[in-house]
Amino acid sequence: QKEVEQNSGPLSVPEGAIASLNCTYSDRVSQSFFWYRQYSGKSPELIMSIYSNGDKEDGRFTAQLNKASQYVSLLIRDSQPSDSATYLCAVNPQTGANNLFFGTGTRLTVIP
Amino acid sequence: DAEITQSPRHKITETGRQVTLACHQTWNHNNMFWYRQDLGHGLRLIHYSYGVQDTNKGEVSDGYSVSRSNTEDLPLTLESAASSQTSVYFCASSDGRGEKLFFGSGTQLSVL
């Protein structure tokens, strides 16, 4: 059973719209959740982390966490063509190891 | 500036050959990780280390080995390369106080 599930997409949104990316995880005791952005041919870079239920906002990005539903999402407001990338959801299962399990990623295209 | 570098960027080898991928970080991080990234599988953990002389197996460790003789380096060795090991390999490090991973630029390995 996969640890972290994401819709592979691709997801296309027009410039200025809200992009919504979703992720579910299987380990109920997971405590730390992350969103990484990966441009084509590049390495992943962290854009958001969230640890508590609710919303966390950083500029145009909002991460949402619902531990009861084992669900984490990323909203990108006022989407820009530069947001076109693959977004990876990552979860720390907190089994005593400082490791991350990654989803397969959702490819986002923002259409000008 | 601190960084994490991987070499080579591209490598072509033949099945059965031993291959070593280098990873060097100047963040002075204790934690170092090797991931492979394949279409449809996302990032999967191969091996990780929490400090000098410490190494641990990840979820896809068969056919790979690592050693940690100093803080800065975690080389990844493919003992006898197989075509199934054709992939993009990412090295990453973290400081252990949080889970933010700093990734290297990746190594594209082709096993023919």
PDB file of C-alpha atoms in Angstrom:
ATOM      1  CA  GLN A   1       0.000   0.000   0.000  1.00  0.00           C
ATOM      2  CA  LYS A   2       1.395   3.361  -1.024  1.00  0.00           C
ATOM      3  CA  GLU A   3       2.141   5.758   1.800  1.00  0.00           C
ATOM      4  CA  VAL A   4       1.197   8.937  -0.055  1.00  0.00           C
ATOM      5  CA  GLU A   5      -1.282   9.306  -2.907  1.00  0.00           C
ATOM      6  CA  GLN A   6      -1.647  12.200  -5.301  1.00  0.00           C
ATOM      7  CA  ASN A   7      -3.587  12.715  -8.501  1.00  0.00           C
ATOM      8  CA  SER A   8      -0.941  12.614 -11.208  1.00  0.00           C
ATOM      9  CA  GLY A   9      -2.797  15.154 -13.303  1.00  0.00           C
ATOM     10  CA  PRO A  10      -1.989  16.904 -15.430  1.00  0.00           C
ATOM     11  CA  LEU A  11      -3.901  19.798 -13.949  1.00  0.00           C
ATOM     12  CA  SER A  12      -4.373  22.845 -16.127  1.00  0.00           C
ATOM     13  CA  VAL A  13      -5.651  26.190 -14.866  1.00  0.00           C
ATOM     14  CA  PRO A  14      -5.831  29.611 -16.511  1.00  0.00           C
ATOM     15  CA  GLU A  15      -3.554  32.376 -15.301  1.00  0.00           C
ATOM     16  CA  GLY A  16      -5.033  34.136 -12.274  1.00  0.00           C
ATOM     17  CA  ALA A  17      -7.142  31.155 -11.202  1.00  0.00           C
ATOM     18  CA  ILE A  18      -6.804  29.060  -8.053  1.00  0.00           C
ATOM     19  CA  ALA A  19      -4.997  25.758  -8.429  1.00  0.00           C
ATOM     20  CA  SER A  20      -5.950  23.050  -5.952  1.00  0.00           C
ATOM     21  CA  LEU A  21      -3.641  20.105  -5.361  1.00  0.00           C
ATOM     22  CA  ASN A  22      -4.610  17.186  -3.161  1.00  0.00           C
ATOM     23  CA  CYS A  23      -2.814  14.459  -1.258  1.00  0.00           C
ATOM     24  CA  THR A  24      -3.880  11.610   1.002  1.00  0.00           C
ATOM     25  CA  TYR A  25      -1.674   9.524   3.250  1.00  0.00           C
ATOM     26  CA  SER A  26      -2.066   6.124   4.837  1.00  0.00           C
ATOM     27  CA  ASP A  27      -0.160   6.353   8.128  1.00  0.00           C
ATOM     28  CA  ARG A  28      -2.573   7.784  10.669  1.00  0.00           C
ATOM     29  CA  VAL A  29       0.211   8.800  13.088  1.00  0.00           C
ATOM     30  CA  SER A  30       1.982  11.013  10.556  1.00  0.00           C
ATOM     31  CA  GLN A  31       2.689  14.437  11.987  1.00  0.00           C
ATOM     32  CA  SER A  32       4.668  16.414   9.403  1.00  0.00           C
ATOM     33  CA  PHE A  33       3.566  17.295   5.892  1.00  0.00           C
ATOM     34  CA  PHE A  34       5.340  19.096   3.103  1.00  0.00           C
ATOM     35  CA  TRP A  35       4.837  20.391  -0.393  1.00  0.00           C
ATOM     36  CA  TYR A  36       7.796  20.466  -2.754  1.00  0.00           C
ATOM     37  CA  ARG A  37       7.848  22.052  -6.181  1.00  0.00           C
ATOM     38  CA  GLN A  38       9.902  20.514  -8.958  1.00  0.00           C
ATOM     39  CA  TYR A  39      10.480  22.216 -12.275  1.00  0.00           C
ATOM     40  CA  SER A  40      11.182  19.973 -15.237  1.00  0.00           C
ATOM     41  CA  GLY A  41      14.745  18.699 -15.119  1.00  0.00           C
ATOM     42  CA  LYS A  42      15.416  20.294 -11.747  1.00  0.00           C
ATOM     43  CA  SER A  43      15.543  19.122  -8.161  1.00  0.00           C
ATOM     44  CA  PRO A  44      12.645  19.481  -5.697  1.00  0.00           C
ATOM     45  CA  GLU A  45      12.466  22.556  -3.502  1.00  0.00           C
ATOM     46  CA  LEU A  46      10.385  23.018  -0.377  1.00  0.00           C
ATOM     47  CA  ILE A  47       7.560  25.539  -0.635  1.00  0.00           C
ATOM     48  CA  MET A  48       5.327  24.712   2.337  1.00  0.00           C
ATOM     49  CA  SER A  49       5.324  22.705   5.542  1.00  0.00           C
ATOM     50  CA  ILE A  50       2.368  22.108   7.858  1.00  0.00           C
ATOM     51  CA  TYR A  51       2.122  20.293  11.159  1.00  0.00           C
ATOM     52  CA  SER A  52      -1.290  21.170  12.660  1.00  0.00           C
ATOM     53  CA  ASN A  53      -4.851  20.817  11.469  1.00  0.00           C
ATOM     54  CA  GLY A  54      -6.166  23.813   9.608  1.00  0.00           C
ATOM     55  CA  ASP A  55      -4.725  26.255   7.130  1.00  0.00           C
ATOM     56  CA  LYS A  56      -1.282  27.745   6.784  1.00  0.00           C
ATOM     57  CA  GLU A  57      -0.757  30.634   4.410  1.00  0.00           C
ATOM     58  CA  ASP A  58       2.461  31.874   2.834  1.00  0.00           C
ATOM     59  CA  GLY A  59       1.984  34.474   0.143  1.00  0.00           C
ATOM     60  CA  ARG A  60      -0.076  32.961  -2.669  1.00  0.00           C
ATOM     61  CA  PHE A  61       0.231  29.483  -1.202  1.00  0.00           C
ATOM     62  CA  THR A  62      -2.071  27.909   1.379  1.00  0.00           C
ATOM     63  CA  ALA A  63      -1.572  24.457   2.814  1.00  0.00           C
ATOM     64  CA  GLN A  64      -4.540  22.727   4.416  1.00  0.00           C
ATOM     65  CA  LEU A  65      -4.335  19.742   6.735  1.00  0.00           C
ATOM     66  CA  ASN A  66      -7.078  17.450   8.009  1.00  0.00           C
ATOM     67  CA  LYS A  67      -5.563  14.656  10.057  1.00  0.00           C
ATOM     68  CA  ALA A  68      -8.908  12.980  10.743  1.00  0.00           C
ATOM     69  CA  SER A  69      -9.409  12.535   7.015  1.00  0.00           C
ATOM     70  CA  GLN A  70      -5.681  11.964   6.388  1.00  0.00           C
ATOM     71  CA  TYR A  71      -5.750  14.654   3.780  1.00  0.00           C
ATOM     72  CA  VAL A  72      -3.475  17.552   2.926  1.00  0.00           C
ATOM     73  CA  SER A  73      -3.905  20.053   0.131  1.00  0.00           C
ATOM     74  CA  LEU A  74      -2.135  22.981  -1.464  1.00  0.00           C
ATOM     75  CA  LEU A  75      -3.952  25.971  -2.913  1.00  0.00           C
ATOM     76  CA  ILE A  76      -2.171  28.372  -5.224  1.00  0.00           C
ATOM     77  CA  ARG A  77      -4.005  31.655  -5.633  1.00  0.00           C
ATOM     78  CA  ASP A  78      -3.554  33.966  -8.607  1.00  0.00           C
ATOM     79  CA  SER A  79      -1.726  31.216 -10.469  1.00  0.00           C
ATOM     80  CA  GLN A  80       1.127  32.354 -12.694  1.00  0.00           C
ATOM     81  CA  PRO A  81       2.776  30.610 -15.639  1.00  0.00           C
ATOM     82  CA  SER A  82       5.897  30.372 -13.447  1.00  0.00           C
ATOM     83  CA  ASP A  83       3.910  28.077 -11.138  1.00  0.00           C
ATOM     84  CA  SER A  84       3.872  25.444 -13.876  1.00  0.00           C
ATOM     85  CA  ALA A  85       5.738  22.532 -12.311  1.00  0.00           C
ATOM     86  CA  THR A  86       5.229  19.203 -10.615  1.00  0.00           C
ATOM     87  CA  TYR A  87       4.134  19.441  -6.993  1.00  0.00           C
ATOM     88  CA  LEU A  88       5.210  16.683  -4.648  1.00  0.00           C
ATOM     89  CA  CYS A  89       3.451  15.907  -1.403  1.00  0.00           C
ATOM     90  CA  ALA A  90       5.717  14.476   1.301  1.00  0.00           C
ATOM     91  CA  VAL A  91       4.906  12.973   4.686  1.00  0.00           C
ATOM     92  CA  ASN A  92       7.077  12.138   7.660  1.00  0.00           C
ATOM     93  CA  PRO A  93       5.539   8.988   9.146  1.00  0.00           C
ATOM     94  CA  GLN A  94       7.329   9.689  12.440  1.00  0.00           C
ATOM     95  CA  THR A  95       8.270   6.108  13.032  1.00  0.00           C
ATOM     96  CA  GLY A  96      11.426   7.241  14.752  1.00  0.00           C
ATOM     97  CA  ALA A  97      13.138   8.021  11.484  1.00  0.00           C
ATOM     98  CA  ASN A  98      13.673  11.445  10.006  1.00  0.00           C
ATOM     99  CA  ASN A  99      12.602  10.304   6.552  1.00  0.00           C
ATOM    100  CA  LEU A 100      10.045  11.521   4.088  1.00  0.00           C
ATOM    101  CA  PHE A 101       7.707   9.515   1.895  1.00  0.00           C
ATOM    102  CA  PHE A 102       6.814  11.252  -1.327  1.00  0.00           C
ATOM    103  CA  GLY A 103       3.780  11.037  -3.549  1.00  0.00           C
ATOM    104  CA  THR A 104       4.200  10.640  -7.283  1.00  0.00           C
ATOM    105  CA  GLY A 105       3.484  14.317  -7.832  1.00  0.00           C
ATOM    106  CA  THR A 106       0.856  16.356  -9.656  1.00  0.00           C
ATOM    107  CA  ARG A 107       1.877  18.179 -12.796  1.00  0.00           C
ATOM    108  CA  LEU A 108       0.404  21.678 -12.939  1.00  0.00           C
ATOM    109  CA  THR A 109       0.235  23.814 -16.063  1.00  0.00           C
ATOM    110  CA  VAL A 110      -0.857  27.444 -15.806  1.00  0.00           C
ATOM    111  CA  ILE A 111      -2.127  28.677 -19.151  1.00  0.00           C
ATOM    112  CA  PRO A 112      -1.422  32.348 -19.952  1.00  0.00           C
TER     113      PRO A 112
ATOM    114  CA  ASP B   1      27.272  29.669   0.156  1.00  0.00           C
ATOM    115  CA  ALA B   2      26.557  26.187   1.468  1.00  0.00           C
ATOM    116  CA  GLU B   3      25.444  23.700  -1.137  1.00  0.00           C
ATOM    117  CA  ILE B   4      25.020  20.063  -2.006  1.00  0.00           C
ATOM    118  CA  THR B   5      26.646  18.810  -5.177  1.00  0.00           C
ATOM    119  CA  GLN B   6      26.308  15.573  -7.074  1.00  0.00           C
ATOM    120  CA  SER B   7      28.587  14.092  -9.670  1.00  0.00           C
ATOM    121  CA  PRO B   8      28.468  13.112 -12.381  1.00  0.00           C
ATOM    122  CA  ARG B   9      25.359  14.838 -13.784  1.00  0.00           C
ATOM    123  CA  HIS B  10      24.986  12.146 -16.427  1.00  0.00           C
ATOM    124  CA  LYS B  11      26.352   8.617 -16.530  1.00  0.00           C
ATOM    125  CA  ILE B  12      25.986   5.806 -19.023  1.00  0.00           C
ATOM    126  CA  THR B  13      27.192   2.379 -18.003  1.00  0.00           C
ATOM    127  CA  GLU B  14      26.766  -1.248 -18.904  1.00  0.00           C
ATOM    128  CA  THR B  15      24.956  -3.940 -16.981  1.00  0.00           C
ATOM    129  CA  GLY B  16      27.116  -5.683 -14.436  1.00  0.00           C
ATOM    130  CA  ARG B  17      29.501  -2.783 -13.889  1.00  0.00           C
ATOM    131  CA  GLN B  18      30.046  -1.171 -10.522  1.00  0.00           C
ATOM    132  CA  VAL B  19      29.076   2.479 -10.438  1.00  0.00           C
ATOM    133  CA  THR B  20      29.569   5.092  -7.735  1.00  0.00           C
ATOM    134  CA  LEU B  21      27.627   8.345  -7.574  1.00  0.00           C
ATOM    135  CA  ALA B  22      29.103  11.099  -5.473  1.00  0.00           C
ATOM    136  CA  CYS B  23      27.306  13.455  -3.110  1.00  0.00           C
ATOM    137  CA  HIS B  24      29.038  16.264  -1.217  1.00  0.00           C
ATOM    138  CA  GLN B  25      27.393  18.812   1.054  1.00  0.00           C
ATOM    139  CA  THR B  26      28.834  21.855   2.765  1.00  0.00           C
ATOM    140  CA  TRP B  27      25.797  22.513   4.999  1.00  0.00           C
ATOM    141  CA  ASN B  28      27.406  20.488   7.803  1.00  0.00           C
ATOM    142  CA  HIS B  29      24.183  18.492   8.011  1.00  0.00           C
ATOM    143  CA  ASN B  30      24.144  15.238   9.931  1.00  0.00           C
ATOM    144  CA  ASN B  31      21.370  13.669   7.835  1.00  0.00           C
ATOM    145  CA  MET B  32      21.951  12.628   4.256  1.00  0.00           C
ATOM    146  CA  PHE B  33      19.673  10.703   1.911  1.00  0.00           C
ATOM    147  CA  TRP B  34      19.681   9.073  -1.498  1.00  0.00           C
ATOM    148  CA  TYR B  35      16.464   8.939  -3.535  1.00  0.00           C
ATOM    149  CA  ARG B  36      15.686   7.684  -6.983  1.00  0.00           C
ATOM    150  CA  GLN B  37      12.956   9.202  -9.118  1.00  0.00           C
ATOM    151  CA  ASP B  38      11.088   7.281 -11.775  1.00  0.00           C
ATOM    152  CA  LEU B  39       7.947   8.055 -13.725  1.00  0.00           C
ATOM    153  CA  GLY B  40       4.936   6.712 -11.892  1.00  0.00           C
ATOM    154  CA  HIS B  41       6.850   6.108  -8.665  1.00  0.00           C
ATOM    155  CA  GLY B  42       7.888   9.511  -7.490  1.00  0.00           C
ATOM    156  CA  LEU B  43      10.850   9.798  -5.149  1.00  0.00           C
ATOM    157  CA  ARG B  44      11.791   6.593  -3.377  1.00  0.00           C
ATOM    158  CA  LEU B  45      14.313   6.354  -0.570  1.00  0.00           C
ATOM    159  CA  ILE B  46      17.333   4.140  -1.217  1.00  0.00           C
ATOM    160  CA  HIS B  47      19.633   4.676   1.765  1.00  0.00           C
ATOM    161  CA  TYR B  48      20.106   7.277   4.455  1.00  0.00           C
ATOM    162  CA  SER B  49      22.585   8.268   7.123  1.00  0.00           C
ATOM    163  CA  TYR B  50      22.185  10.178  10.368  1.00  0.00           C
ATOM    164  CA  GLY B  51      25.884  10.719  10.918  1.00  0.00           C
ATOM    165  CA  VAL B  52      29.394   9.436  10.388  1.00  0.00           C
ATOM    166  CA  GLN B  53      29.566   5.651  10.323  1.00  0.00           C
ATOM    167  CA  ASP B  54      25.760   5.424  10.365  1.00  0.00           C
ATOM    168  CA  THR B  55      23.912   3.993   7.355  1.00  0.00           C
ATOM    169  CA  ASN B  56      20.384   2.633   6.963  1.00  0.00           C
ATOM    170  CA  LYS B  57      18.364   0.950   4.254  1.00  0.00           C
ATOM    171  CA  GLY B  58      15.413   2.658   2.671  1.00  0.00           C
ATOM    172  CA  GLU B  59      12.491   1.177   0.793  1.00  0.00           C
ATOM    173  CA  VAL B  60      14.428   0.293  -2.397  1.00  0.00           C
ATOM    174  CA  SER B  61      17.917  -0.557  -1.149  1.00  0.00           C
ATOM    175  CA  ASP B  62      18.544  -3.859  -2.967  1.00  0.00           C
ATOM    176  CA  GLY B  63      21.575  -3.569  -5.243  1.00  0.00           C
ATOM    177  CA  TYR B  64      22.811  -0.339  -3.632  1.00  0.00           C
ATOM    178  CA  SER B  65      25.222   0.462  -0.833  1.00  0.00           C
ATOM    179  CA  VAL B  66      26.477   3.595   0.907  1.00  0.00           C
ATOM    180  CA  SER B  67      29.227   4.500   3.343  1.00  0.00           C
ATOM    181  CA  ARG B  68      29.647   7.571   5.533  1.00  0.00           C
ATOM    182  CA  SER B  69      33.247   8.241   6.525  1.00  0.00           C
ATOM    183  CA  ASN B  70      32.818  11.988   7.082  1.00  0.00           C
ATOM    184  CA  THR B  71      30.031  14.522   7.497  1.00  0.00           C
ATOM    185  CA  GLU B  72      30.249  15.940   3.994  1.00  0.00           C
ATOM    186  CA  ASP B  73      30.045  12.874   1.738  1.00  0.00           C
ATOM    187  CA  LEU B  74      27.643  10.003   1.124  1.00  0.00           C
ATOM    188  CA  PRO B  75      28.628   8.103  -2.027  1.00  0.00           C
ATOM    189  CA  LEU B  76      26.093   5.675  -3.508  1.00  0.00           C
ATOM    190  CA  THR B  77      27.446   2.486  -5.069  1.00  0.00           C
ATOM    191  CA  LEU B  78      25.617   0.209  -7.454  1.00  0.00           C
ATOM    192  CA  GLU B  79      27.386  -3.090  -6.938  1.00  0.00           C
ATOM    193  CA  SER B  80      26.405  -4.614 -10.299  1.00  0.00           C
ATOM    194  CA  ALA B  81      24.364  -2.231 -12.381  1.00  0.00           C
ATOM    195  CA  ALA B  82      21.073  -3.484 -13.807  1.00  0.00           C
ATOM    196  CA  SER B  83      18.796  -1.929 -16.417  1.00  0.00           C
ATOM    197  CA  SER B  84      16.141  -1.534 -13.725  1.00  0.00           C
ATOM    198  CA  GLN B  85      18.474   0.937 -12.022  1.00  0.00           C
ATOM    199  CA  THR B  86      18.215   3.388 -14.889  1.00  0.00           C
ATOM    200  CA  SER B  87      16.807   6.426 -13.114  1.00  0.00           C
ATOM    201  CA  VAL B  88      17.430   9.927 -11.842  1.00  0.00           C
ATOM    202  CA  TYR B  89      19.210   9.867  -8.506  1.00  0.00           C
ATOM    203  CA  PHE B  90      18.915  12.683  -5.986  1.00  0.00           C
ATOM    204  CA  CYS B  91      21.034  13.210  -2.937  1.00  0.00           C
ATOM    205  CA  ALA B  92      19.594  15.322  -0.118  1.00  0.00           C
ATOM    206  CA  SER B  93      20.560  16.524   3.322  1.00  0.00           C
ATOM    207  CA  SER B  94      18.819  17.971   6.363  1.00  0.00           C
ATOM    208  CA  ASP B  95      19.922  19.431   9.649  1.00  0.00           C
ATOM    209  CA  GLY B  96      17.846  17.083  11.763  1.00  0.00           C
ATOM    210  CA  ARG B  97      16.007  19.865  13.571  1.00  0.00           C
ATOM    211  CA  GLY B  98      13.366  19.984  10.909  1.00  0.00           C
ATOM    212  CA  GLU B  99      12.582  17.957   7.908  1.00  0.00           C
ATOM    213  CA  LYS B 100      13.431  20.442   5.193  1.00  0.00           C
ATOM    214  CA  LEU B 101      15.477  18.573   2.640  1.00  0.00           C
ATOM    215  CA  PHE B 102      18.090  20.308   0.533  1.00  0.00           C
ATOM    216  CA  PHE B 103      18.472  18.463  -2.748  1.00  0.00           C
ATOM    217  CA  GLY B 104      21.395  18.161  -5.107  1.00  0.00           C
ATOM    218  CA  SER B 105      20.930  18.679  -8.833  1.00  0.00           C
ATOM    219  CA  GLY B 106      20.545  14.995  -9.548  1.00  0.00           C
ATOM    220  CA  THR B 107      22.389  12.349 -11.562  1.00  0.00           C
ATOM    221  CA  GLN B 108      20.801  10.829 -14.650  1.00  0.00           C
ATOM    222  CA  LEU B 109      22.034   7.224 -14.800  1.00  0.00           C
ATOM    223  CA  SER B 110      21.449   5.006 -17.804  1.00  0.00           C
ATOM    224  CA  VAL B 111      22.307   1.316 -17.604  1.00  0.00           C
ATOM    225  CA  LEU B 112      22.505  -0.291 -21.021  1.00  0.00           C
TER     226      LEU B 112
END
